PDB file of C-alpha atoms in Angstrom:
ATOM      1  CA  UNK A 169     -80.410 142.150 144.461  1.00  0.00           C
ATOM      2  CA  UNK A 170     -81.732 140.735 141.205  1.00  0.00           C
ATOM      3  CA  UNK A 171     -79.400 140.544 138.203  1.00  0.00           C
ATOM      4  CA  UNK A 172     -79.694 143.448 135.690  1.00  0.00           C
ATOM      5  CA  UNK A 173     -81.171 141.220 133.009  1.00  0.00           C
ATOM      6  CA  UNK A 174     -84.036 140.333 135.361  1.00  0.00           C
ATOM      7  CA  UNK A 175     -84.965 143.995 135.736  1.00  0.00           C
ATOM      8  CA  UNK A 176     -84.712 144.464 131.985  1.00  0.00           C
ATOM      9  CA  UNK A 177     -86.994 141.516 131.310  1.00  0.00           C
ATOM     10  CA  UNK A 178     -89.516 142.743 133.879  1.00  0.00           C
ATOM     11  CA  UNK A 179     -89.523 146.265 132.439  1.00  0.00           C
ATOM     12  CA  UNK A 180     -89.899 144.934 128.895  1.00  0.00           C
ATOM     13  CA  UNK A 181     -92.832 142.749 129.933  1.00  0.00           C
ATOM     14  CA  UNK A 182     -94.501 145.700 131.661  1.00  0.00           C
ATOM     15  CA  UNK A 183     -94.099 147.893 128.584  1.00  0.00           C
ATOM     16  CA  UNK A 184     -95.460 145.201 126.304  1.00  0.00           C
ATOM     17  CA  UNK A 185     -98.446 144.677 128.580  1.00  0.00           C
ATOM     18  CA  UNK A 186     -99.174 148.412 128.691  1.00  0.00           C
ATOM     19  CA  UNK A 187     -98.834 148.715 124.922  1.00  0.00           C
ATOM     20  CA  UNK A 188    -101.152 145.787 124.294  1.00  0.00           C
ATOM     21  CA  UNK A 189    -103.774 147.150 126.664  1.00  0.00           C
ATOM     22  CA  UNK A 190    -103.666 150.631 125.120  1.00  0.00           C
ATOM     23  CA  UNK A 191    -104.242 149.277 121.625  1.00  0.00           C
ATOM     24  CA  UNK A 192    -107.766 147.963 122.146  1.00  0.00           C
ATOM     25  CA  UNK A 193    -109.802 149.216 119.219  1.00  0.00           C
ATOM     26  CA  UNK A 194    -112.913 148.560 117.208  1.00  0.00           C
ATOM     27  CA  UNK A 195    -112.450 149.514 113.550  1.00  0.00           C
ATOM     28  CA  UNK A 196    -114.960 149.827 110.745  1.00  0.00           C
ATOM     29  CA  UNK A 197    -114.771 147.474 107.781  1.00  0.00           C
ATOM     30  CA  UNK A 198    -117.756 148.449 105.628  1.00  0.00           C
ATOM     31  CA  UNK A 199    -120.552 150.992 105.479  1.00  0.00           C
ATOM     32  CA  UNK A 200    -124.061 151.504 104.135  1.00  0.00           C
ATOM     33  CA  UNK A 201    -127.102 153.714 104.480  1.00  0.00           C
ATOM     34  CA  UNK A 202    -129.520 152.460 107.135  1.00  0.00           C
ATOM     35  CA  UNK A 203    -132.871 153.922 106.039  1.00  0.00           C
ATOM     36  CA  UNK A 204    -134.656 154.063 102.705  1.00  0.00           C
ATOM     37  CA  UNK A 205    -134.000 157.191 100.642  1.00  0.00           C
ATOM     38  CA  UNK A 206    -131.398 158.458 103.078  1.00  0.00           C
ATOM     39  CA  UNK A 207    -130.571 162.145 102.668  1.00  0.00           C
ATOM     40  CA  UNK A 208    -127.035 161.292 103.764  1.00  0.00           C
ATOM     41  CA  UNK A 209    -124.946 159.299 101.295  1.00  0.00           C
ATOM     42  CA  UNK A 210    -121.282 158.368 101.396  1.00  0.00           C
ATOM     43  CA  UNK A 211    -118.333 157.700  99.149  1.00  0.00           C
ATOM     44  CA  UNK A 212    -116.393 156.879 102.306  1.00  0.00           C
ATOM     45  CA  UNK A 213    -117.551 156.426 105.906  1.00  0.00           C
ATOM     46  CA  UNK A 214    -115.369 154.916 108.622  1.00  0.00           C
ATOM     47  CA  UNK A 215    -114.972 154.949 112.391  1.00  0.00           C
ATOM     48  CA  UNK A 216    -112.588 153.756 115.107  1.00  0.00           C
ATOM     49  CA  UNK A 217    -113.486 153.323 118.784  1.00  0.00           C
ATOM     50  CA  UNK A 218    -110.807 153.641 121.503  1.00  0.00           C
ATOM     51  CA  UNK A 219    -112.378 152.266 124.725  1.00  0.00           C
ATOM     52  CA  UNK A 220    -109.269 152.768 126.872  1.00  0.00           C
ATOM     53  CA  UNK A 221    -109.178 156.510 126.210  1.00  0.00           C
ATOM     54  CA  UNK A 222    -112.964 156.999 126.094  1.00  0.00           C
ATOM     55  CA  UNK A 223    -112.761 158.398 122.597  1.00  0.00           C
ATOM     56  CA  UNK A 224    -113.630 157.690 118.985  1.00  0.00           C
ATOM     57  CA  UNK A 225    -113.018 159.156 115.550  1.00  0.00           C
ATOM     58  CA  UNK A 226    -114.978 159.048 112.340  1.00  0.00           C
ATOM     59  CA  UNK A 227    -114.566 160.328 108.798  1.00  0.00           C
ATOM     60  CA  UNK A 228    -117.255 160.929 106.209  1.00  0.00           C
ATOM     61  CA  UNK A 229    -116.909 161.904 102.559  1.00  0.00           C
ATOM     62  CA  UNK A 230    -120.253 162.154 100.827  1.00  0.00           C
ATOM     63  CA  UNK A 231    -123.284 164.345 100.234  1.00  0.00           C
ATOM     64  CA  UNK A 232    -126.486 165.609 101.821  1.00  0.00           C
ATOM     65  CA  UNK A 233    -129.793 166.291 100.069  1.00  0.00           C
ATOM     66  CA  UNK A 234    -131.864 167.510 103.046  1.00  0.00           C
ATOM     67  CA  UNK A 235    -132.627 171.216 103.465  1.00  0.00           C
ATOM     68  CA  UNK A 236    -133.787 172.608 106.807  1.00  0.00           C
ATOM     69  CA  UNK A 237    -133.223 172.536 110.563  1.00  0.00           C
ATOM     70  CA  UNK A 238    -131.817 169.312 111.933  1.00  0.00           C
ATOM     71  CA  UNK A 239    -130.047 167.501 114.749  1.00  0.00           C
ATOM     72  CA  UNK A 240    -127.291 164.901 114.460  1.00  0.00           C
ATOM     73  CA  UNK A 241    -127.117 161.718 116.551  1.00  0.00           C
ATOM     74  CA  UNK A 242    -124.106 159.438 116.950  1.00  0.00           C
ATOM     75  CA  UNK A 243    -124.984 155.915 118.092  1.00  0.00           C
ATOM     76  CA  UNK A 244    -122.531 153.117 118.900  1.00  0.00           C
ATOM     77  CA  UNK A 245    -123.908 149.613 119.358  1.00  0.00           C
ATOM     78  CA  UNK A 246    -121.780 146.693 120.582  1.00  0.00           C
ATOM     79  CA  UNK A 247    -123.107 143.138 120.979  1.00  0.00           C
ATOM     80  CA  UNK A 248    -126.732 144.320 120.597  1.00  0.00           C
ATOM     81  CA  UNK A 249    -126.293 146.957 123.330  1.00  0.00           C
ATOM     82  CA  UNK A 250    -126.220 150.718 122.754  1.00  0.00           C
ATOM     83  CA  UNK A 251    -123.052 151.872 124.549  1.00  0.00           C
ATOM     84  CA  UNK A 252    -123.119 155.462 123.292  1.00  0.00           C
ATOM     85  CA  UNK A 253    -125.976 157.668 122.079  1.00  0.00           C
ATOM     86  CA  UNK A 254    -125.449 161.408 121.815  1.00  0.00           C
ATOM     87  CA  UNK A 255    -127.469 164.036 119.961  1.00  0.00           C
ATOM     88  CA  UNK A 256    -125.851 167.339 119.040  1.00  0.00           C
ATOM     89  CA  UNK A 257    -126.946 170.677 117.684  1.00  0.00           C
ATOM     90  CA  UNK A 258    -125.041 171.397 114.438  1.00  0.00           C
ATOM     91  CA  UNK A 259    -125.038 175.102 115.309  1.00  0.00           C
ATOM     92  CA  UNK A 260    -122.920 174.306 118.387  1.00  0.00           C
ATOM     93  CA  UNK A 261    -120.557 171.892 116.636  1.00  0.00           C
ATOM     94  CA  UNK A 262    -117.475 172.803 114.620  1.00  0.00           C
ATOM     95  CA  UNK A 263    -117.598 169.544 112.681  1.00  0.00           C
ATOM     96  CA  UNK A 264    -121.262 169.846 111.716  1.00  0.00           C
ATOM     97  CA  UNK A 265    -121.485 173.624 111.236  1.00  0.00           C
ATOM     98  CA  UNK A 266    -122.394 173.077 107.567  1.00  0.00           C
ATOM     99  CA  UNK A 267    -125.682 171.574 108.805  1.00  0.00           C
ATOM    100  CA  UNK A 268    -126.781 174.784 110.592  1.00  0.00           C
ATOM    101  CA  UNK A 269    -129.174 174.651 108.873  1.00  0.00           C
ATOM    102  CA  UNK A 270    -128.652 171.737 106.490  1.00  0.00           C
ATOM    103  CA  UNK A 271    -128.338 172.458 102.786  1.00  0.00           C
ATOM    104  CA  UNK A 272    -127.712 170.350  99.714  1.00  0.00           C
ATOM    105  CA  UNK A 273    -124.145 169.679  98.718  1.00  0.00           C
ATOM    106  CA  UNK A 274    -121.005 167.628  99.130  1.00  0.00           C
ATOM    107  CA  UNK A 275    -119.648 167.163 102.637  1.00  0.00           C
ATOM    108  CA  UNK A 276    -116.319 166.146 104.178  1.00  0.00           C
ATOM    109  CA  UNK A 277    -116.031 165.609 107.931  1.00  0.00           C
ATOM    110  CA  UNK A 278    -113.146 164.229 109.982  1.00  0.00           C
ATOM    111  CA  UNK A 279    -113.570 164.421 113.747  1.00  0.00           C
ATOM    112  CA  UNK A 280    -112.124 163.082 116.997  1.00  0.00           C
ATOM    113  CA  UNK A 281    -114.477 162.951 119.982  1.00  0.00           C
ATOM    114  CA  UNK A 282    -113.579 162.564 123.658  1.00  0.00           C
ATOM    115  CA  UNK A 283    -116.455 161.120 125.681  1.00  0.00           C
ATOM    116  CA  UNK A 284    -117.061 161.250 129.466  1.00  0.00           C
ATOM    117  CA  UNK A 285    -114.870 158.935 131.562  1.00  0.00           C
ATOM    118  CA  UNK A 286    -116.161 155.381 131.721  1.00  0.00           C
ATOM    119  CA  UNK A 287    -118.347 155.638 128.617  1.00  0.00           C
ATOM    120  CA  UNK A 288    -117.136 152.277 127.285  1.00  0.00           C
ATOM    121  CA  UNK A 289    -116.291 150.530 130.570  1.00  0.00           C
ATOM    122  CA  UNK A 290    -119.305 148.212 130.341  1.00  0.00           C
ATOM    123  CA  UNK A 291    -118.055 146.642 127.114  1.00  0.00           C
ATOM    124  CA  UNK A 292    -116.971 143.085 128.077  1.00  0.00           C
ATOM    125  CA  UNK A 293    -113.379 142.049 127.379  1.00  0.00           C
ATOM    126  CA  UNK A 294    -114.608 139.187 125.186  1.00  0.00           C
ATOM    127  CA  UNK A 295    -115.711 141.776 122.620  1.00  0.00           C
ATOM    128  CA  UNK A 296    -112.047 142.443 121.822  1.00  0.00           C
ATOM    129  CA  UNK A 297    -110.863 138.827 121.766  1.00  0.00           C
ATOM    130  CA  UNK A 298    -113.567 136.675 120.200  1.00  0.00           C
ATOM    131  CA  UNK A 299    -114.572 136.458 116.521  1.00  0.00           C
ATOM    132  CA  UNK A 300    -118.088 137.066 115.281  1.00  0.00           C
ATOM    133  CA  UNK A 301    -118.464 140.574 116.718  1.00  0.00           C
ATOM    134  CA  UNK A 302    -121.687 142.396 115.893  1.00  0.00           C
ATOM    135  CA  UNK A 303    -121.158 146.118 116.360  1.00  0.00           C
ATOM    136  CA  UNK A 304    -121.946 149.298 114.470  1.00  0.00           C
ATOM    137  CA  UNK A 305    -121.351 153.044 114.394  1.00  0.00           C
ATOM    138  CA  UNK A 306    -124.263 155.168 113.158  1.00  0.00           C
ATOM    139  CA  UNK A 307    -124.787 158.805 112.292  1.00  0.00           C
ATOM    140  CA  UNK A 308    -128.424 159.866 112.061  1.00  0.00           C
ATOM    141  CA  UNK A 309    -129.872 163.174 110.901  1.00  0.00           C
ATOM    142  CA  UNK A 310    -133.310 164.153 112.228  1.00  0.00           C
ATOM    143  CA  UNK A 311    -135.646 166.806 110.846  1.00  0.00           C
ATOM    144  CA  UNK A 312    -136.083 169.178 113.804  1.00  0.00           C
ATOM    145  CA  UNK A 313    -139.520 170.295 112.602  1.00  0.00           C
ATOM    146  CA  UNK A 314    -141.073 166.833 112.199  1.00  0.00           C
ATOM    147  CA  UNK A 315    -138.896 164.597 114.383  1.00  0.00           C
ATOM    148  CA  UNK A 316    -138.397 162.173 111.491  1.00  0.00           C
ATOM    149  CA  UNK A 317    -135.029 160.580 110.775  1.00  0.00           C
ATOM    150  CA  UNK A 318    -134.157 161.756 107.259  1.00  0.00           C
ATOM    151  CA  UNK A 319    -130.606 160.452 106.942  1.00  0.00           C
ATOM    152  CA  UNK A 320    -128.614 157.559 108.344  1.00  0.00           C
ATOM    153  CA  UNK A 321    -125.160 156.094 107.734  1.00  0.00           C
ATOM    154  CA  UNK A 322    -123.875 152.929 109.387  1.00  0.00           C
ATOM    155  CA  UNK A 323    -120.343 151.534 109.618  1.00  0.00           C
ATOM    156  CA  UNK A 324    -119.863 147.935 110.721  1.00  0.00           C
ATOM    157  CA  UNK A 325    -117.192 147.482 113.402  1.00  0.00           C
ATOM    158  CA  UNK A 326    -114.729 144.635 113.915  1.00  0.00           C
ATOM    159  CA  UNK A 327    -112.156 143.770 116.587  1.00  0.00           C
ATOM    160  CA  UNK A 328    -109.694 142.427 114.011  1.00  0.00           C
ATOM    161  CA  UNK A 329    -109.968 138.831 115.241  1.00  0.00           C
ATOM    162  CA  UNK A 330    -110.054 136.420 112.298  1.00  0.00           C
ATOM    163  CA  UNK A 331    -113.345 134.674 111.791  1.00  0.00           C
ATOM    164  CA  UNK A 332    -115.539 137.778 111.862  1.00  0.00           C
ATOM    165  CA  UNK A 333    -116.422 137.234 108.234  1.00  0.00           C
ATOM    166  CA  UNK A 334    -116.353 140.966 107.674  1.00  0.00           C
ATOM    167  CA  UNK A 335    -115.172 142.379 104.373  1.00  0.00           C
ATOM    168  CA  UNK A 336    -112.911 145.378 103.904  1.00  0.00           C
ATOM    169  CA  UNK A 337    -114.832 146.287 100.783  1.00  0.00           C
ATOM    170  CA  UNK A 338    -117.440 149.030 101.144  1.00  0.00           C
ATOM    171  CA  UNK A 339    -120.963 147.640 101.203  1.00  0.00           C
ATOM    172  CA  UNK A 340    -123.616 149.131  98.959  1.00  0.00           C
ATOM    173  CA  UNK A 341    -126.692 150.954 100.182  1.00  0.00           C
ATOM    174  CA  UNK A 342    -129.215 148.819 102.056  1.00  0.00           C
ATOM    175  CA  UNK A 343    -132.589 149.307 103.721  1.00  0.00           C
ATOM    176  CA  UNK A 344    -132.779 148.714 107.458  1.00  0.00           C
ATOM    177  CA  UNK A 345    -134.449 150.067 110.555  1.00  0.00           C
ATOM    178  CA  UNK A 346    -132.560 152.618 112.577  1.00  0.00           C
ATOM    179  CA  UNK A 347    -131.233 151.919 116.043  1.00  0.00           C
ATOM    180  CA  UNK A 348    -133.418 153.261 118.828  1.00  0.00           C
ATOM    181  CA  UNK A 349    -132.095 154.720 122.041  1.00  0.00           C
ATOM    182  CA  UNK A 350    -132.269 157.615 124.420  1.00  0.00           C
ATOM    183  CA  UNK A 351    -130.480 160.787 123.423  1.00  0.00           C
ATOM    184  CA  UNK A 352    -127.226 161.371 125.244  1.00  0.00           C
ATOM    185  CA  UNK A 353    -126.166 164.337 127.275  1.00  0.00           C
ATOM    186  CA  UNK A 354    -124.189 165.967 124.488  1.00  0.00           C
ATOM    187  CA  UNK A 355    -121.193 166.430 126.774  1.00  0.00           C
ATOM    188  CA  UNK A 356    -118.584 165.024 124.405  1.00  0.00           C
ATOM    189  CA  UNK A 357    -115.696 167.169 123.205  1.00  0.00           C
ATOM    190  CA  UNK A 358    -114.756 167.103 119.540  1.00  0.00           C
ATOM    191  CA  UNK A 359    -111.929 168.295 117.372  1.00  0.00           C
ATOM    192  CA  UNK A 360    -112.660 168.281 113.699  1.00  0.00           C
ATOM    193  CA  UNK A 361    -111.895 169.186 110.141  1.00  0.00           C
ATOM    194  CA  UNK A 362    -114.716 169.719 107.726  1.00  0.00           C
ATOM    195  CA  UNK A 363    -115.443 171.096 104.295  1.00  0.00           C
ATOM    196  CA  UNK A 364    -118.339 171.322 101.906  1.00  0.00           C
ATOM    197  CA  UNK A 365    -119.282 172.410  98.419  1.00  0.00           C
ATOM    198  CA  UNK A 366    -122.559 173.299  96.799  1.00  0.00           C
ATOM    199  CA  UNK A 367    -121.781 171.406  93.630  1.00  0.00           C
ATOM    200  CA  UNK A 368    -123.711 173.975  91.607  1.00  0.00           C
ATOM    201  CA  UNK A 369    -122.979 174.710  87.969  1.00  0.00           C
ATOM    202  CA  UNK A 370    -121.557 177.954  86.617  1.00  0.00           C
ATOM    203  CA  UNK A 371    -120.514 179.486  83.338  1.00  0.00           C
ATOM    204  CA  UNK A 372    -117.013 179.835  84.758  1.00  0.00           C
ATOM    205  CA  UNK A 373    -116.588 176.102  85.168  1.00  0.00           C
ATOM    206  CA  UNK A 374    -113.690 176.029  82.712  1.00  0.00           C
ATOM    207  CA  UNK A 375    -111.551 177.731  85.353  1.00  0.00           C
ATOM    208  CA  UNK A 376    -112.453 175.169  88.033  1.00  0.00           C
ATOM    209  CA  UNK A 377    -110.386 172.261  89.208  1.00  0.00           C
ATOM    210  CA  UNK A 378    -111.492 168.911  87.786  1.00  0.00           C
ATOM    211  CA  UNK A 379    -113.004 167.619  91.051  1.00  0.00           C
ATOM    212  CA  UNK A 380    -114.133 164.298  89.581  1.00  0.00           C
ATOM    213  CA  UNK A 381    -110.596 163.535  88.465  1.00  0.00           C
ATOM    214  CA  UNK A 382    -109.233 164.293  91.929  1.00  0.00           C
ATOM    215  CA  UNK A 383    -111.780 162.023  93.591  1.00  0.00           C
ATOM    216  CA  UNK A 384    -110.716 159.233  91.252  1.00  0.00           C
ATOM    217  CA  UNK A 385    -107.231 159.532  92.744  1.00  0.00           C
ATOM    218  CA  UNK A 386    -108.778 158.723  96.121  1.00  0.00           C
ATOM    219  CA  UNK A 387    -110.298 155.553  94.703  1.00  0.00           C
ATOM    220  CA  UNK A 388    -107.061 154.166  93.262  1.00  0.00           C
ATOM    221  CA  UNK A 389    -106.205 152.611  96.626  1.00  0.00           C
ATOM    222  CA  UNK A 390    -109.307 150.427  96.281  1.00  0.00           C
ATOM    223  CA  UNK A 391    -108.020 148.726  93.136  1.00  0.00           C
ATOM    224  CA  UNK A 392    -106.754 145.205  93.716  1.00  0.00           C
ATOM    225  CA  UNK A 393    -103.524 143.992  92.115  1.00  0.00           C
ATOM    226  CA  UNK A 394    -103.924 141.710  89.116  1.00  0.00           C
ATOM    227  CA  UNK A 395    -101.551 139.093  90.533  1.00  0.00           C
ATOM    228  CA  UNK A 396    -101.963 137.316  93.895  1.00  0.00           C
ATOM    229  CA  UNK A 397    -100.142 138.902  96.817  1.00  0.00           C
ATOM    230  CA  UNK A 398     -99.830 138.123 100.532  1.00  0.00           C
ATOM    231  CA  UNK A 399    -102.714 139.370 102.665  1.00  0.00           C
ATOM    232  CA  UNK A 400    -101.745 142.552 104.547  1.00  0.00           C
ATOM    233  CA  UNK A 401    -101.948 142.602 108.318  1.00  0.00           C
ATOM    234  CA  UNK A 402    -104.939 144.285 110.032  1.00  0.00           C
ATOM    235  CA  UNK A 403    -102.669 147.106 111.242  1.00  0.00           C
ATOM    236  CA  UNK A 404    -101.426 147.729 107.686  1.00  0.00           C
ATOM    237  CA  UNK A 405    -104.992 147.896 106.407  1.00  0.00           C
ATOM    238  CA  UNK A 406    -105.895 150.327 109.173  1.00  0.00           C
ATOM    239  CA  UNK A 407    -102.989 152.639 108.309  1.00  0.00           C
ATOM    240  CA  UNK A 408    -103.893 152.461 104.615  1.00  0.00           C
ATOM    241  CA  UNK A 409    -107.525 153.354 105.289  1.00  0.00           C
ATOM    242  CA  UNK A 410    -106.502 156.260 107.512  1.00  0.00           C
ATOM    243  CA  UNK A 411    -104.095 157.612 104.909  1.00  0.00           C
ATOM    244  CA  UNK A 412    -106.736 157.320 102.200  1.00  0.00           C
ATOM    245  CA  UNK A 413    -109.303 159.086 104.401  1.00  0.00           C
ATOM    246  CA  UNK A 414    -106.928 161.950 105.174  1.00  0.00           C
ATOM    247  CA  UNK A 415    -106.216 162.433 101.466  1.00  0.00           C
ATOM    248  CA  UNK A 416    -109.935 162.404 100.672  1.00  0.00           C
ATOM    249  CA  UNK A 417    -110.727 164.927 103.395  1.00  0.00           C
ATOM    250  CA  UNK A 418    -107.931 167.212 102.197  1.00  0.00           C
ATOM    251  CA  UNK A 419    -109.202 167.069  98.624  1.00  0.00           C
ATOM    252  CA  UNK A 420    -112.732 167.830  99.773  1.00  0.00           C
ATOM    253  CA  UNK A 421    -111.533 170.766 101.869  1.00  0.00           C
ATOM    254  CA  UNK A 422    -109.713 172.473  99.004  1.00  0.00           C
ATOM    255  CA  UNK A 423    -112.563 172.077  96.538  1.00  0.00           C
ATOM    256  CA  UNK A 424    -114.582 175.126  97.596  1.00  0.00           C
ATOM    257  CA  UNK A 425    -111.601 177.530  97.870  1.00  0.00           C
ATOM    258  CA  UNK A 426    -110.434 176.459  94.420  1.00  0.00           C
ATOM    259  CA  UNK A 427    -113.907 177.008  93.007  1.00  0.00           C
ATOM    260  CA  UNK A 428    -113.988 180.501  94.523  1.00  0.00           C
ATOM    261  CA  UNK A 429    -110.545 181.198  93.083  1.00  0.00           C
ATOM    262  CA  UNK A 430    -111.731 179.996  89.687  1.00  0.00           C
ATOM    263  CA  UNK A 431    -114.731 182.320  89.787  1.00  0.00           C
ATOM    264  CA  UNK A 432    -112.536 185.263  90.764  1.00  0.00           C
ATOM    265  CA  UNK A 433    -110.051 184.568  87.968  1.00  0.00           C
ATOM    266  CA  UNK A 434    -112.877 184.316  85.449  1.00  0.00           C
ATOM    267  CA  UNK A 435    -114.485 187.541  86.695  1.00  0.00           C
ATOM    268  CA  UNK A 436    -111.160 189.399  86.582  1.00  0.00           C
ATOM    269  CA  UNK A 437    -110.518 188.140  83.062  1.00  0.00           C
ATOM    270  CA  UNK A 438    -113.975 189.231  81.911  1.00  0.00           C
ATOM    271  CA  UNK A 439    -113.539 192.646  83.534  1.00  0.00           C
ATOM    272  CA  UNK A 440    -110.183 193.197  81.830  1.00  0.00           C
ATOM    273  CA  UNK A 441    -111.608 192.136  78.479  1.00  0.00           C
ATOM    274  CA  UNK A 442    -114.427 194.655  78.895  1.00  0.00           C
ATOM    275  CA  UNK A 443    -111.978 197.449  79.696  1.00  0.00           C
ATOM    276  CA  UNK A 444    -109.861 196.633  76.630  1.00  0.00           C
ATOM    277  CA  UNK A 445    -112.916 196.784  74.386  1.00  0.00           C
TER     278      UNK A 445
END
């Protein structure tokens, strides 16, 4: 019978191996629009792919300027190969319900999607171990009446291996052709949190929450320290980005209810003033 410490070492090695395998991820580092005059714009757009669990998540804080019927496509490209391409009907999606039909306004979406088993099994192992990865996560909006792509956002993906040359700073808008591919089966399952606001003006704006000020709070995490500091680890950066995204989504979600509350308070105040007179 093997000594106890041998069993302990074997068990520890097995746990470490399992943990390492389960942590394979592709994380976004920057984002941009991917067509000219995109109806979809972003203050924040990020995605994480989990090949071992056939799932991915993405968060978007931004705005839409398109009005009408539409479809939404999610396209994941790794090493010049489209590994996922799914088109969904916003009217059948909790995350994209605001786009049924699409209307102008601010948008906040945070969603986790479980794909069919084996969706990412064709991605070679070298993708997760070698630098210089070329991969992207795209969300496209298509005008259902004309078939034209009217909005597109792209997040660049990295495996975290040094030498990718990717920046953690958000890229500005750029013009590029959209990725082509066959629409998927739409069989993915999603769990999501979303919110939106019309952004319209009103005479009761004095009772509203200062939304611009709140959004500035979200951007404080982007400020760099004035003095040099050690570079954070990739895992620390990932946790920071996730925390910042969750805060931004929460702020976007409470905007509309607070606006409605502000209108109600203003209306009640006006009604009481009228009664007093």
